[in-house]
């Protein structure tokens, strides 16, 4: 996988299925049958990934919706998207 940047385009992989559980999201990897849980903020990022978009777009949306410093938001988005990509749950262009 190439390094993740603000310009990277990211979208949900076809090798997963997901469902909402209250405010969280549970994702099943169809490659290795592993379940992953996302808290409400992670669930919001997952929702945003429903349409392929740039990491910058995700960060901008979260900054408008949550009270968070830009540097912290970027770091958290990079960490989560990187983990999702590592497990094959999202595709990075």
PDB file of C-alpha atoms in Angstrom:
ATOM      1  CA  UNK A   1       0.000   0.000   0.000  1.00  0.00           C
ATOM      2  CA  UNK A   2       1.290   3.453  -0.858  1.00  0.00           C
ATOM      3  CA  UNK A   3       1.699   5.990   1.960  1.00  0.00           C
ATOM      4  CA  UNK A   4      -1.514   7.692   3.007  1.00  0.00           C
ATOM      5  CA  UNK A   5      -1.672  11.452   2.315  1.00  0.00           C
ATOM      6  CA  UNK A   6      -4.380  14.100   2.516  1.00  0.00           C
ATOM      7  CA  UNK A   7      -4.796  13.695  -1.260  1.00  0.00           C
ATOM      8  CA  UNK A   8      -5.271   9.895  -1.065  1.00  0.00           C
ATOM      9  CA  UNK A   9      -8.672   8.773  -2.285  1.00  0.00           C
ATOM     10  CA  UNK A  10     -10.264   6.189  -0.013  1.00  0.00           C
ATOM     11  CA  UNK A  11     -13.440   4.103  -0.254  1.00  0.00           C
ATOM     12  CA  UNK A  12     -14.948   0.961   1.198  1.00  0.00           C
ATOM     13  CA  UNK A  13     -13.612  -2.364  -0.045  1.00  0.00           C
ATOM     14  CA  UNK A  14     -15.945  -4.902  -1.609  1.00  0.00           C
ATOM     15  CA  UNK A  15     -14.370  -7.526   0.675  1.00  0.00           C
ATOM     16  CA  UNK A  16     -16.402  -6.473   3.700  1.00  0.00           C
ATOM     17  CA  UNK A  17     -19.927  -6.123   5.034  1.00  0.00           C
ATOM     18  CA  UNK A  18     -20.976  -3.799   7.819  1.00  0.00           C
ATOM     19  CA  UNK A  19     -23.942  -2.872   9.944  1.00  0.00           C
ATOM     20  CA  UNK A  20     -24.794  -0.231  12.492  1.00  0.00           C
ATOM     21  CA  UNK A  21     -25.274  -1.258  16.110  1.00  0.00           C
ATOM     22  CA  UNK A  22     -26.697   1.679  18.055  1.00  0.00           C
ATOM     23  CA  UNK A  23     -24.115   4.450  17.403  1.00  0.00           C
ATOM     24  CA  UNK A  24     -21.316   2.030  16.493  1.00  0.00           C
ATOM     25  CA  UNK A  25     -20.524   0.037  13.355  1.00  0.00           C
ATOM     26  CA  UNK A  26     -19.462  -3.601  13.129  1.00  0.00           C
ATOM     27  CA  UNK A  27     -17.482  -4.616  10.048  1.00  0.00           C
ATOM     28  CA  UNK A  28     -16.853  -8.184   8.890  1.00  0.00           C
ATOM     29  CA  UNK A  29     -13.849  -8.840   6.674  1.00  0.00           C
ATOM     30  CA  UNK A  30     -14.879 -11.342   4.024  1.00  0.00           C
ATOM     31  CA  UNK A  31     -11.195 -12.197   3.465  1.00  0.00           C
ATOM     32  CA  UNK A  32     -10.412 -13.498   6.934  1.00  0.00           C
ATOM     33  CA  UNK A  33     -13.827 -13.622   8.698  1.00  0.00           C
ATOM     34  CA  UNK A  34     -12.675 -11.166  11.364  1.00  0.00           C
ATOM     35  CA  UNK A  35     -15.047  -8.659  12.970  1.00  0.00           C
ATOM     36  CA  UNK A  36     -14.000  -5.083  13.690  1.00  0.00           C
ATOM     37  CA  UNK A  37     -15.880  -2.575  15.844  1.00  0.00           C
ATOM     38  CA  UNK A  38     -15.949   1.172  15.300  1.00  0.00           C
ATOM     39  CA  UNK A  39     -17.035   3.688  17.951  1.00  0.00           C
ATOM     40  CA  UNK A  40     -19.376   6.563  17.003  1.00  0.00           C
ATOM     41  CA  UNK A  41     -16.612   8.749  15.506  1.00  0.00           C
ATOM     42  CA  UNK A  42     -15.147   5.766  13.667  1.00  0.00           C
ATOM     43  CA  UNK A  43     -18.666   4.949  12.487  1.00  0.00           C
ATOM     44  CA  UNK A  44     -18.999   8.488  11.101  1.00  0.00           C
ATOM     45  CA  UNK A  45     -15.721   8.098   9.209  1.00  0.00           C
ATOM     46  CA  UNK A  46     -16.951   4.720   7.913  1.00  0.00           C
ATOM     47  CA  UNK A  47     -20.159   6.399   6.726  1.00  0.00           C
ATOM     48  CA  UNK A  48     -18.114   9.058   4.906  1.00  0.00           C
ATOM     49  CA  UNK A  49     -16.102   6.295   3.218  1.00  0.00           C
ATOM     50  CA  UNK A  50     -19.317   5.007   1.647  1.00  0.00           C
ATOM     51  CA  UNK A  51     -18.415   7.271  -1.267  1.00  0.00           C
ATOM     52  CA  UNK A  52     -14.791   7.356  -2.357  1.00  0.00           C
ATOM     53  CA  UNK A  53     -13.290  10.647  -1.200  1.00  0.00           C
ATOM     54  CA  UNK A  54      -9.992  12.189  -0.207  1.00  0.00           C
ATOM     55  CA  UNK A  55      -8.628  12.000   3.315  1.00  0.00           C
ATOM     56  CA  UNK A  56      -8.716  15.832   3.262  1.00  0.00           C
ATOM     57  CA  UNK A  57     -12.474  15.743   2.593  1.00  0.00           C
ATOM     58  CA  UNK A  58     -13.008  13.423   5.554  1.00  0.00           C
ATOM     59  CA  UNK A  59     -10.937  15.682   7.825  1.00  0.00           C
ATOM     60  CA  UNK A  60     -12.807  18.808   6.679  1.00  0.00           C
ATOM     61  CA  UNK A  61     -16.184  17.171   7.332  1.00  0.00           C
ATOM     62  CA  UNK A  62     -15.147  16.049  10.819  1.00  0.00           C
ATOM     63  CA  UNK A  63     -13.757  19.502  11.656  1.00  0.00           C
ATOM     64  CA  UNK A  64     -17.153  20.987  10.777  1.00  0.00           C
ATOM     65  CA  UNK A  65     -19.015  18.423  12.907  1.00  0.00           C
ATOM     66  CA  UNK A  66     -16.784  18.014  15.986  1.00  0.00           C
ATOM     67  CA  UNK A  67     -14.816  20.317  18.242  1.00  0.00           C
ATOM     68  CA  UNK A  68     -11.313  19.012  17.602  1.00  0.00           C
ATOM     69  CA  UNK A  69      -7.943  20.470  16.650  1.00  0.00           C
ATOM     70  CA  UNK A  70      -6.979  19.947  13.014  1.00  0.00           C
ATOM     71  CA  UNK A  71      -3.705  18.180  13.902  1.00  0.00           C
ATOM     72  CA  UNK A  72      -5.480  15.739  16.221  1.00  0.00           C
ATOM     73  CA  UNK A  73      -8.243  15.106  13.670  1.00  0.00           C
ATOM     74  CA  UNK A  74      -5.743  14.434  10.875  1.00  0.00           C
ATOM     75  CA  UNK A  75      -3.706  12.088  13.088  1.00  0.00           C
ATOM     76  CA  UNK A  76      -6.822  10.143  14.143  1.00  0.00           C
ATOM     77  CA  UNK A  77      -8.133   9.860  10.562  1.00  0.00           C
ATOM     78  CA  UNK A  78      -4.742   8.698   9.278  1.00  0.00           C
ATOM     79  CA  UNK A  79      -4.529   6.116  12.077  1.00  0.00           C
ATOM     80  CA  UNK A  80      -8.023   4.701  11.510  1.00  0.00           C
ATOM     81  CA  UNK A  81      -7.909   4.720   7.705  1.00  0.00           C
ATOM     82  CA  UNK A  82      -4.433   3.172   7.815  1.00  0.00           C
ATOM     83  CA  UNK A  83      -5.685   0.357  10.065  1.00  0.00           C
ATOM     84  CA  UNK A  84      -8.746  -0.199   7.881  1.00  0.00           C
ATOM     85  CA  UNK A  85      -6.528  -0.360   4.781  1.00  0.00           C
ATOM     86  CA  UNK A  86      -4.091  -2.745   6.487  1.00  0.00           C
ATOM     87  CA  UNK A  87      -6.986  -5.143   7.110  1.00  0.00           C
ATOM     88  CA  UNK A  88      -8.341  -4.787   3.557  1.00  0.00           C
ATOM     89  CA  UNK A  89     -11.540  -3.025   4.620  1.00  0.00           C
ATOM     90  CA  UNK A  90     -10.933   0.089   2.513  1.00  0.00           C
ATOM     91  CA  UNK A  91      -9.247   0.702  -0.821  1.00  0.00           C
ATOM     92  CA  UNK A  92      -6.702   3.513  -1.138  1.00  0.00           C
ATOM     93  CA  UNK A  93      -5.960   5.153  -4.494  1.00  0.00           C
TER      94      UNK A  93
END
